[in-house]
């Protein structure tokens, strides 16, 4: 049976991304190896802009598509727009970065669009097999992006490590999907919930718990949660900086959306069993991420461990298992994407990312140092920044859910995090630069745009969080 017009409309963002990824590859084939490739980033941005508009239009026609395999609702629309927005910012960061290294190729932008396509499928999946397909589309493109600089040994190591560990994690997830199908006879979220919620036909609880644990294992790797977090600092450090920015935000947001969708619908009848486990995972993730970051001297590794710690914060809100908790997850993921992309954008200006390389940055590039301080202040969670309200809503949801121990320990680890973020600010403002420090060039126009957009959004959502929080609250309604 042919899909209806409404179904095609609901799948329009993914179709646009696929078309533009193909167009970029075709355009790429028209150039010789050493030719400059003008227009590739612009074509990618046009594709992302059209996909974002299509997401908002498709969001007005909510419903199921393709034999109930996909669902377009406000939740899916929120995450579609979020991952597309992150992709657009990373394209702007990548363009000058790759041009400076004479490595700008159409395949980079094509792979980024394909990765976002997979993430869009993940956030709108209504059954486990679509989760797997979306995850694979996103992951395979991401593995290649991590090793995009083929002559860089660290980039190759990053890609290999990401591929091997990611493949193991995907195997766990697929095994969990197979077990779930074997136990319930379906991979549809609502039908799984109906089987698990009916005591007359519910399968053996031990095997059901094992299948849920396997799926959770696969998703915990993608969000870099304990005990599957070890890949994150190595991959972020070795991958090209714009790719590190992308990996730290977009795939993580899509994985959290999938975790919410799967466990708040399909496995909702077993919530009393997996919620305590999720609380423990959240606590250990915050502790390991924050304390391991204290000993790092490379800023990309610091941001890598910071990403682990931030995954722990988000898991606190998930463990709260309330509508406020879900809204806090959505708000914080958007805030984190903005401030973290801004921080990585600053790092993309230089090939070196050791802490000492940023000594005296405030005297050499005062504006860049000031913008970096804004992003770091937001990551700390200081008032008047988006990070402050993000953490406020997360810990408030934990307190409202009577998870006092988790909120208290989360706040303590958040205080520890301030130390390693402040080390970067101290290096920029209070440590003089070396006498032979290179003269820094002014950032490219597209990079300046990312820095200013990220900074304005970080402060804007820190002063007026209402609009984003209202959207997040409306988008979490169907999961209550």
Tab-separated table of C-alpha atoms in Angstrom:
chain	number	residue	atom	x	y	z
A	1	UNK	CA	0.000	0.000	0.000
A	2	UNK	CA	1.347	3.416	-0.960
A	3	UNK	CA	1.946	5.856	1.897
A	4	UNK	CA	-0.570	8.672	2.162
A	5	UNK	CA	0.251	12.333	1.651
A	6	UNK	CA	0.119	12.941	5.408
A	7	UNK	CA	2.584	10.137	6.042
A	8	UNK	CA	5.006	11.562	3.491
A	9	UNK	CA	4.635	15.005	5.090
A	10	UNK	CA	5.518	13.524	8.502
A	11	UNK	CA	8.665	12.003	7.001
A	12	UNK	CA	9.551	15.109	4.950
A	13	UNK	CA	12.511	16.319	7.119
A	14	UNK	CA	14.329	13.006	6.703
A	15	UNK	CA	13.667	13.007	2.950
A	16	UNK	CA	15.079	16.526	2.611
A	17	UNK	CA	18.205	15.573	4.537
A	18	UNK	CA	18.703	12.484	2.344
A	19	UNK	CA	18.255	14.507	-0.870
A	20	UNK	CA	20.732	17.205	0.167
A	21	UNK	CA	23.281	14.634	1.392
A	22	UNK	CA	23.101	13.025	-2.063
A	23	UNK	CA	23.281	16.380	-3.881
A	24	UNK	CA	26.419	17.335	-1.980
A	25	UNK	CA	28.082	14.059	-2.921
A	26	UNK	CA	27.153	14.549	-6.577
A	27	UNK	CA	28.508	18.100	-6.496
A	28	UNK	CA	31.678	16.854	-4.860
A	29	UNK	CA	32.315	14.490	-7.781
A	30	UNK	CA	32.542	17.459	-10.133
A	31	UNK	CA	35.767	18.710	-8.505
A	32	UNK	CA	39.327	17.445	-8.794
A	33	UNK	CA	41.113	16.358	-5.632
A	34	UNK	CA	42.960	19.646	-5.135
A	35	UNK	CA	40.194	22.029	-6.193
A	36	UNK	CA	38.565	24.338	-3.677
A	37	UNK	CA	34.967	23.416	-2.999
A	38	UNK	CA	32.928	26.583	-2.679
A	39	UNK	CA	29.328	26.348	-1.686
A	40	UNK	CA	29.376	22.972	0.100
A	41	UNK	CA	28.704	24.404	3.584
A	42	UNK	CA	26.036	26.706	2.135
A	43	UNK	CA	24.268	23.778	0.460
A	44	UNK	CA	24.387	21.841	3.746
A	45	UNK	CA	22.957	24.822	5.625
A	46	UNK	CA	20.143	25.204	3.073
A	47	UNK	CA	19.295	21.529	3.514
A	48	UNK	CA	19.287	21.864	7.296
A	49	UNK	CA	17.153	25.022	7.166
A	50	UNK	CA	14.581	23.343	4.908
A	51	UNK	CA	14.577	20.262	7.151
A	52	UNK	CA	13.976	22.446	10.215
A	53	UNK	CA	11.036	24.193	8.521
A	54	UNK	CA	9.690	20.817	7.374
A	55	UNK	CA	9.933	19.548	10.970
A	56	UNK	CA	7.794	22.429	12.206
A	57	UNK	CA	5.279	21.930	9.375
A	58	UNK	CA	5.152	18.168	9.970
A	59	UNK	CA	4.603	18.907	13.655
A	60	UNK	CA	1.259	20.473	12.705
A	61	UNK	CA	0.131	17.109	11.274
A	62	UNK	CA	0.829	14.908	14.270
A	63	UNK	CA	0.175	11.208	13.963
A	64	UNK	CA	1.585	7.841	12.989
A	65	UNK	CA	3.263	6.971	9.709
A	66	UNK	CA	4.384	3.923	7.781
A	67	UNK	CA	2.399	1.221	9.564
A	68	UNK	CA	2.911	2.846	12.990
A	69	UNK	CA	6.692	2.569	12.718
A	70	UNK	CA	7.131	6.339	13.123
A	71	UNK	CA	5.265	8.852	15.231
A	72	UNK	CA	5.353	12.599	14.755
A	73	UNK	CA	4.321	14.451	17.892
A	74	UNK	CA	5.503	17.528	19.763
A	75	UNK	CA	8.232	15.461	21.444
A	76	UNK	CA	9.665	14.308	18.108
A	77	UNK	CA	9.393	17.822	16.650
A	78	UNK	CA	11.338	19.332	19.556
A	79	UNK	CA	14.216	16.911	19.166
A	80	UNK	CA	14.202	17.086	15.371
A	81	UNK	CA	14.639	20.867	15.524
A	82	UNK	CA	17.264	20.508	18.252
A	83	UNK	CA	19.547	18.065	16.401
A	84	UNK	CA	19.141	20.011	13.139
A	85	UNK	CA	20.054	23.251	14.931
A	86	UNK	CA	23.140	21.632	16.457
A	87	UNK	CA	24.096	20.367	13.012
A	88	UNK	CA	23.801	23.872	11.512
A	89	UNK	CA	26.061	25.364	14.191
A	90	UNK	CA	28.632	22.596	13.686
A	91	UNK	CA	28.634	23.136	9.903
A	92	UNK	CA	29.459	26.803	10.516
A	93	UNK	CA	32.287	25.784	12.856
A	94	UNK	CA	33.578	23.120	10.487
A	95	UNK	CA	33.870	25.277	7.377
A	96	UNK	CA	36.826	27.479	8.468
A	97	UNK	CA	38.357	24.606	10.454
A	98	UNK	CA	38.530	22.312	7.425
A	99	UNK	CA	39.503	25.099	5.014
A	100	UNK	CA	42.445	25.996	7.249
A	101	UNK	CA	43.650	22.385	7.075
A	102	UNK	CA	42.881	22.083	3.334
A	103	UNK	CA	40.580	19.192	4.112
A	104	UNK	CA	37.208	20.633	3.108
A	105	UNK	CA	35.326	17.980	1.167
A	106	UNK	CA	31.695	17.447	0.332
A	107	UNK	CA	31.693	14.062	2.045
A	108	UNK	CA	32.121	15.783	5.427
A	109	UNK	CA	28.879	17.740	5.082
A	110	UNK	CA	27.094	14.814	3.481
A	111	UNK	CA	28.041	12.562	6.410
A	112	UNK	CA	26.874	15.181	8.883
A	113	UNK	CA	23.465	15.396	7.189
A	114	UNK	CA	23.191	11.597	7.169
A	115	UNK	CA	24.053	11.436	10.860
A	116	UNK	CA	21.334	13.995	11.622
A	117	UNK	CA	18.942	12.013	9.425
A	118	UNK	CA	19.544	8.936	11.591
A	119	UNK	CA	19.007	10.972	14.758
A	120	UNK	CA	15.711	12.325	13.369
A	121	UNK	CA	14.564	8.758	12.757
A	122	UNK	CA	15.553	7.788	16.309
A	123	UNK	CA	13.547	10.575	17.957
A	124	UNK	CA	10.409	9.806	15.915
A	125	UNK	CA	10.663	6.002	16.142
A	126	UNK	CA	7.594	4.223	17.471
A	127	UNK	CA	9.114	0.789	17.604
A	128	UNK	CA	12.420	-0.816	18.479
A	129	UNK	CA	13.521	-1.762	14.974
A	130	UNK	CA	13.227	1.846	13.817
A	131	UNK	CA	15.354	2.840	16.825
A	132	UNK	CA	18.004	0.392	15.659
A	133	UNK	CA	17.870	1.593	12.030
A	134	UNK	CA	18.100	5.249	13.040
A	135	UNK	CA	20.912	4.501	15.473
A	136	UNK	CA	22.920	2.686	12.819
A	137	UNK	CA	22.481	5.441	10.212
A	138	UNK	CA	23.635	8.016	12.759
A	139	UNK	CA	26.470	5.914	14.192
A	140	UNK	CA	28.084	4.806	10.919
A	141	UNK	CA	28.220	8.390	9.670
A	142	UNK	CA	29.606	9.514	13.059
A	143	UNK	CA	32.361	6.860	13.056
A	144	UNK	CA	33.622	8.156	9.705
A	145	UNK	CA	33.371	11.786	10.810
A	146	UNK	CA	35.510	11.036	13.893
A	147	UNK	CA	38.304	9.804	11.604
A	148	UNK	CA	37.803	12.418	8.910
A	149	UNK	CA	41.361	13.796	9.145
A	150	UNK	CA	42.948	10.669	7.707
A	151	UNK	CA	46.550	11.850	8.155
A	152	UNK	CA	46.041	12.551	11.867
A	153	UNK	CA	46.898	9.538	14.044
A	154	UNK	CA	44.756	10.778	16.913
A	155	UNK	CA	41.776	11.130	14.588
A	156	UNK	CA	42.285	7.572	13.313
A	157	UNK	CA	42.568	6.236	16.856
A	158	UNK	CA	39.450	8.134	17.823
A	159	UNK	CA	37.452	6.675	14.937
A	160	UNK	CA	38.672	3.123	15.576
A	161	UNK	CA	37.879	3.287	19.286
A	162	UNK	CA	34.487	4.849	18.636
A	163	UNK	CA	33.668	2.228	16.002
A	164	UNK	CA	34.703	-0.806	18.075
A	165	UNK	CA	33.018	0.241	21.318
A	166	UNK	CA	29.991	1.596	19.461
A	167	UNK	CA	29.582	-1.700	17.624
A	168	UNK	CA	29.625	-3.637	20.897
A	169	UNK	CA	26.993	-1.294	22.327
A	170	UNK	CA	24.816	-1.656	19.242
A	171	UNK	CA	25.108	-5.419	19.579
A	172	UNK	CA	23.771	-5.230	23.131
A	173	UNK	CA	20.864	-3.068	21.986
A	174	UNK	CA	20.010	-5.379	19.096
A	175	UNK	CA	20.165	-8.409	21.379
A	176	UNK	CA	17.750	-6.643	23.740
A	177	UNK	CA	15.404	-5.894	20.838
A	178	UNK	CA	15.454	-9.570	19.827
A	179	UNK	CA	14.720	-10.708	23.386
A	180	UNK	CA	11.889	-8.202	23.693
A	181	UNK	CA	10.329	-9.446	20.471
A	182	UNK	CA	10.705	-13.050	21.591
A	183	UNK	CA	9.025	-12.315	24.930
A	184	UNK	CA	6.213	-10.036	23.798
A	185	UNK	CA	5.753	-10.885	20.111
A	186	UNK	CA	6.057	-7.246	19.049
A	187	UNK	CA	8.534	-4.366	18.759
A	188	UNK	CA	5.883	-1.614	18.904
A	189	UNK	CA	6.263	0.495	22.061
A	190	UNK	CA	2.566	0.660	22.978
A	191	UNK	CA	1.993	-3.031	22.263
A	192	UNK	CA	5.013	-3.988	24.393
A	193	UNK	CA	3.582	-1.882	27.240
A	194	UNK	CA	0.185	-3.586	26.836
A	195	UNK	CA	1.776	-7.035	27.142
A	196	UNK	CA	3.999	-6.130	30.089
A	197	UNK	CA	1.116	-4.399	31.875
A	198	UNK	CA	-1.199	-7.414	31.667
A	199	UNK	CA	-0.359	-9.912	34.407
A	200	UNK	CA	-2.187	-12.708	32.551
A	201	UNK	CA	0.083	-12.616	29.499
A	202	UNK	CA	3.191	-10.873	30.843
A	203	UNK	CA	6.392	-12.885	30.201
A	204	UNK	CA	8.825	-14.060	32.880
A	205	UNK	CA	9.987	-10.945	34.800
A	206	UNK	CA	13.617	-12.105	34.915
A	207	UNK	CA	13.877	-12.380	31.135
A	208	UNK	CA	11.951	-9.138	30.695
A	209	UNK	CA	14.371	-7.345	33.014
A	210	UNK	CA	17.294	-8.822	31.079
A	211	UNK	CA	15.937	-7.553	27.751
A	212	UNK	CA	15.400	-4.066	29.222
A	213	UNK	CA	18.926	-4.114	30.679
A	214	UNK	CA	20.431	-4.970	27.277
A	215	UNK	CA	18.624	-2.064	25.613
A	216	UNK	CA	19.629	0.264	28.455
A	217	UNK	CA	23.248	-0.833	28.010
A	218	UNK	CA	23.223	0.200	24.354
A	219	UNK	CA	21.657	3.568	25.150
A	220	UNK	CA	23.976	4.233	28.119
A	221	UNK	CA	26.942	3.942	25.746
A	222	UNK	CA	25.450	6.530	23.417
A	223	UNK	CA	24.868	9.006	26.251
A	224	UNK	CA	28.271	8.138	27.805
A	225	UNK	CA	26.801	7.080	31.146
A	226	UNK	CA	28.546	4.873	33.725
A	227	UNK	CA	29.936	2.243	33.185
A	228	UNK	CA	30.102	2.828	29.417
A	229	UNK	CA	31.607	6.329	29.473
A	230	UNK	CA	35.317	5.653	28.887
A	231	UNK	CA	35.218	6.277	25.127
A	232	UNK	CA	34.015	9.890	25.342
A	233	UNK	CA	37.203	11.813	26.347
A	234	UNK	CA	39.409	9.881	23.907
A	235	UNK	CA	36.991	10.326	20.995
A	236	UNK	CA	36.339	14.011	21.658
A	237	UNK	CA	40.074	14.699	21.948
A	238	UNK	CA	41.067	12.801	18.795
A	239	UNK	CA	38.193	13.750	16.520
A	240	UNK	CA	38.283	17.025	14.555
A	241	UNK	CA	37.062	19.746	16.925
A	242	UNK	CA	33.783	20.480	15.036
A	243	UNK	CA	33.050	16.742	15.084
A	244	UNK	CA	33.751	16.654	18.821
A	245	UNK	CA	31.236	19.472	19.272
A	246	UNK	CA	28.703	17.577	17.182
A	247	UNK	CA	29.211	14.228	18.947
A	248	UNK	CA	28.944	15.796	22.394
A	249	UNK	CA	25.505	17.247	21.680
A	250	UNK	CA	23.437	15.863	18.775
A	251	UNK	CA	23.786	12.052	19.107
A	252	UNK	CA	23.504	12.442	22.862
A	253	UNK	CA	20.237	14.395	22.568
A	254	UNK	CA	18.823	11.766	20.188
A	255	UNK	CA	19.874	8.942	22.521
A	256	UNK	CA	18.207	10.629	25.510
A	257	UNK	CA	15.021	11.115	23.452
A	258	UNK	CA	15.088	7.407	22.602
A	259	UNK	CA	15.693	6.435	26.222
A	260	UNK	CA	12.695	8.514	27.308
A	261	UNK	CA	10.479	7.154	24.546
A	262	UNK	CA	11.408	3.502	25.145
A	263	UNK	CA	11.374	3.443	28.924
A	264	UNK	CA	8.463	5.849	29.484
A	265	UNK	CA	6.207	3.928	27.073
A	266	UNK	CA	7.309	0.365	26.309
A	267	UNK	CA	8.890	-0.392	29.679
A	268	UNK	CA	6.695	1.940	31.749
A	269	UNK	CA	4.944	-1.009	33.505
A	270	UNK	CA	8.344	-1.985	34.943
A	271	UNK	CA	9.253	1.527	36.095
A	272	UNK	CA	9.475	0.486	39.763
A	273	UNK	CA	12.344	-1.828	38.818
A	274	UNK	CA	14.460	0.308	36.464
A	275	UNK	CA	14.055	3.706	38.135
A	276	UNK	CA	16.253	2.887	41.200
A	277	UNK	CA	18.933	1.521	38.879
A	278	UNK	CA	18.796	4.696	36.800
A	279	UNK	CA	19.267	6.807	39.933
A	280	UNK	CA	22.434	4.903	40.860
A	281	UNK	CA	23.750	5.186	37.287
A	282	UNK	CA	23.087	8.947	37.369
A	283	UNK	CA	25.025	9.382	40.611
A	284	UNK	CA	28.044	7.327	39.506
A	285	UNK	CA	28.096	9.109	36.126
A	286	UNK	CA	28.200	12.522	37.826
A	287	UNK	CA	30.931	11.428	40.245
A	288	UNK	CA	33.208	9.821	37.646
A	289	UNK	CA	32.769	12.598	35.081
A	290	UNK	CA	33.427	15.451	37.480
A	291	UNK	CA	36.269	13.930	39.497
A	292	UNK	CA	38.118	12.551	36.456
A	293	UNK	CA	38.006	16.000	34.827
A	294	UNK	CA	39.940	17.499	37.763
A	295	UNK	CA	43.180	15.834	36.629
A	296	UNK	CA	43.012	16.712	32.933
A	297	UNK	CA	45.251	19.290	31.261
A	298	UNK	CA	43.757	19.134	27.768
A	299	UNK	CA	40.622	21.258	27.389
A	300	UNK	CA	38.990	18.863	24.935
A	301	UNK	CA	39.423	16.051	27.459
A	302	UNK	CA	38.015	18.328	30.177
A	303	UNK	CA	34.955	18.918	28.000
A	304	UNK	CA	34.809	15.175	27.342
A	305	UNK	CA	34.593	14.359	31.042
A	306	UNK	CA	32.257	17.325	31.454
A	307	UNK	CA	29.974	15.689	28.862
A	308	UNK	CA	29.916	12.548	31.006
A	309	UNK	CA	29.032	14.549	34.113
A	310	UNK	CA	26.295	16.409	32.257
A	311	UNK	CA	24.806	13.097	31.113
A	312	UNK	CA	24.584	12.260	34.810
A	313	UNK	CA	22.678	15.490	35.531
A	314	UNK	CA	20.179	14.693	32.782
A	315	UNK	CA	19.735	11.163	34.140
A	316	UNK	CA	18.791	12.688	37.507
A	317	UNK	CA	15.789	14.325	35.841
A	318	UNK	CA	14.948	11.078	34.026
A	319	UNK	CA	15.055	9.198	37.339
A	320	UNK	CA	12.595	11.716	38.808
A	321	UNK	CA	9.969	10.166	36.516
A	322	UNK	CA	7.703	13.205	36.503
A	323	UNK	CA	6.453	15.650	33.884
A	324	UNK	CA	8.722	18.341	35.364
A	325	UNK	CA	11.638	15.933	35.081
A	326	UNK	CA	10.968	15.338	31.390
A	327	UNK	CA	10.647	19.079	30.763
A	328	UNK	CA	13.954	19.582	32.582
A	329	UNK	CA	15.600	16.974	30.352
A	330	UNK	CA	14.424	18.758	27.205
A	331	UNK	CA	15.416	22.210	28.503
A	332	UNK	CA	18.850	21.127	29.708
A	333	UNK	CA	19.745	19.252	26.518
A	334	UNK	CA	19.043	22.411	24.486
A	335	UNK	CA	20.980	24.620	26.916
A	336	UNK	CA	23.894	22.182	27.037
A	337	UNK	CA	24.047	21.951	23.243
A	338	UNK	CA	24.271	25.741	22.933
A	339	UNK	CA	26.953	26.346	25.572
A	340	UNK	CA	29.028	23.286	24.706
A	341	UNK	CA	29.028	24.036	20.975
A	342	UNK	CA	30.181	27.562	21.790
A	343	UNK	CA	33.064	26.222	23.915
A	344	UNK	CA	34.162	23.804	21.193
A	345	UNK	CA	33.906	26.641	18.638
A	346	UNK	CA	36.536	28.576	20.613
A	347	UNK	CA	38.785	25.492	20.681
A	348	UNK	CA	38.433	25.064	16.905
A	349	UNK	CA	40.385	28.309	16.375
A	350	UNK	CA	43.679	26.667	17.345
A	351	UNK	CA	45.228	23.248	16.646
A	352	UNK	CA	46.511	23.027	20.237
A	353	UNK	CA	44.035	22.396	23.025
A	354	UNK	CA	46.320	22.050	26.055
A	355	UNK	CA	45.367	24.280	28.965
A	356	UNK	CA	48.701	26.105	28.809
A	357	UNK	CA	48.076	27.070	25.173
A	358	UNK	CA	45.263	29.308	26.386
A	359	UNK	CA	47.385	31.194	28.911
A	360	UNK	CA	46.901	34.924	28.500
A	361	UNK	CA	44.144	34.575	25.899
A	362	UNK	CA	42.381	37.545	27.521
A	363	UNK	CA	45.234	39.855	26.494
A	364	UNK	CA	45.665	38.399	23.014
A	365	UNK	CA	41.974	37.978	22.074
A	366	UNK	CA	39.888	39.600	24.829
A	367	UNK	CA	36.537	39.127	23.094
A	368	UNK	CA	37.110	35.424	22.479
A	369	UNK	CA	38.170	34.956	26.092
A	370	UNK	CA	35.057	36.788	27.281
A	371	UNK	CA	32.754	34.607	25.157
A	372	UNK	CA	34.533	31.451	26.349
A	373	UNK	CA	33.990	32.628	29.928
A	374	UNK	CA	30.262	32.943	29.249
A	375	UNK	CA	30.100	29.336	28.036
A	376	UNK	CA	32.138	28.089	31.003
A	377	UNK	CA	30.004	30.080	33.457
A	378	UNK	CA	26.936	28.407	31.980
A	379	UNK	CA	28.537	24.969	32.252
A	380	UNK	CA	29.241	25.727	35.922
A	381	UNK	CA	25.600	26.736	36.327
A	382	UNK	CA	26.050	30.367	37.383
A	383	UNK	CA	22.964	32.660	37.460
A	384	UNK	CA	21.983	34.613	34.325
A	385	UNK	CA	23.018	31.712	32.124
A	386	UNK	CA	21.007	28.890	30.545
A	387	UNK	CA	23.027	26.342	32.507
A	388	UNK	CA	21.772	27.783	35.793
A	389	UNK	CA	18.099	27.243	34.970
A	390	UNK	CA	18.894	23.868	33.410
A	391	UNK	CA	20.428	22.580	36.640
A	392	UNK	CA	17.767	24.337	38.720
A	393	UNK	CA	14.937	22.480	36.947
A	394	UNK	CA	16.835	19.188	37.079
A	395	UNK	CA	17.470	19.269	40.812
A	396	UNK	CA	14.001	20.695	41.534
A	397	UNK	CA	12.460	17.738	39.724
A	398	UNK	CA	14.573	15.394	41.852
A	399	UNK	CA	13.494	17.126	45.069
A	400	UNK	CA	9.823	17.085	44.034
A	401	UNK	CA	10.174	13.342	43.411
A	402	UNK	CA	11.659	12.977	46.924
A	403	UNK	CA	15.046	11.934	45.550
A	404	UNK	CA	16.746	14.099	48.170
A	405	UNK	CA	19.939	12.024	48.279
A	406	UNK	CA	20.370	12.260	44.508
A	407	UNK	CA	19.730	16.015	44.443
A	408	UNK	CA	22.147	16.649	47.335
A	409	UNK	CA	24.969	14.547	45.891
A	410	UNK	CA	24.334	15.993	42.425
A	411	UNK	CA	24.717	19.522	43.786
A	412	UNK	CA	27.958	18.521	45.525
A	413	UNK	CA	29.448	17.096	42.316
A	414	UNK	CA	28.301	20.213	40.486
A	415	UNK	CA	30.304	22.282	42.971
A	416	UNK	CA	33.360	20.111	42.239
A	417	UNK	CA	32.869	20.820	38.523
A	418	UNK	CA	33.344	24.538	39.126
A	419	UNK	CA	37.021	23.897	39.909
A	420	UNK	CA	38.025	22.526	36.510
A	421	UNK	CA	35.971	25.081	34.577
A	422	UNK	CA	37.533	27.907	36.616
A	423	UNK	CA	41.017	26.570	35.816
A	424	UNK	CA	40.400	27.504	32.168
A	425	UNK	CA	39.244	31.001	33.117
A	426	UNK	CA	42.270	31.437	35.393
A	427	UNK	CA	44.567	30.385	32.534
A	428	UNK	CA	42.963	32.875	30.168
A	429	UNK	CA	42.892	35.848	32.548
A	430	UNK	CA	45.539	35.351	35.244
A	431	UNK	CA	48.359	33.405	33.624
A	432	UNK	CA	50.621	35.287	31.215
A	433	UNK	CA	51.153	33.889	27.756
A	434	UNK	CA	54.524	32.433	26.803
A	435	UNK	CA	56.929	34.841	25.101
A	436	UNK	CA	56.951	32.732	21.938
A	437	UNK	CA	53.169	32.353	21.859
A	438	UNK	CA	51.918	32.614	18.247
A	439	UNK	CA	49.956	35.608	17.041
A	440	UNK	CA	46.287	34.641	16.862
A	441	UNK	CA	44.261	35.363	13.759
A	442	UNK	CA	40.786	36.833	13.985
A	443	UNK	CA	38.087	34.132	13.817
A	444	UNK	CA	36.364	33.576	10.486
A	445	UNK	CA	32.965	35.178	9.905
A	446	UNK	CA	31.023	31.906	10.242
A	447	UNK	CA	32.877	31.110	13.452
A	448	UNK	CA	32.108	34.543	14.843
A	449	UNK	CA	28.449	33.926	14.025
A	450	UNK	CA	28.459	30.673	16.027
A	451	UNK	CA	30.194	32.340	18.974
A	452	UNK	CA	27.708	35.192	19.083
A	453	UNK	CA	24.631	33.031	18.503
A	454	UNK	CA	25.722	30.650	21.263
A	455	UNK	CA	26.580	33.469	23.674
A	456	UNK	CA	23.336	35.376	23.072
A	457	UNK	CA	21.287	32.193	23.462
A	458	UNK	CA	23.218	31.187	26.610
A	459	UNK	CA	22.550	34.521	28.279
A	460	UNK	CA	19.087	34.944	26.735
A	461	UNK	CA	17.789	31.631	28.081
A	462	UNK	CA	19.489	32.448	31.367
A	463	UNK	CA	17.476	35.656	31.760
A	464	UNK	CA	14.271	34.659	29.945
A	465	UNK	CA	13.975	30.871	30.171
A	466	UNK	CA	10.187	30.905	29.845
A	467	UNK	CA	9.865	30.479	26.082
A	468	UNK	CA	12.189	27.465	25.874
A	469	UNK	CA	10.758	25.933	29.058
A	470	UNK	CA	7.184	26.338	27.770
A	471	UNK	CA	8.132	24.615	24.517
A	472	UNK	CA	9.887	21.843	26.430
A	473	UNK	CA	6.858	21.399	28.707
A	474	UNK	CA	4.422	21.240	25.772
A	475	UNK	CA	6.700	18.750	24.024
A	476	UNK	CA	6.855	16.398	26.993
A	477	UNK	CA	3.083	16.130	27.392
A	478	UNK	CA	2.569	12.898	25.467
A	479	UNK	CA	5.062	11.046	27.654
A	480	UNK	CA	3.302	11.667	30.938
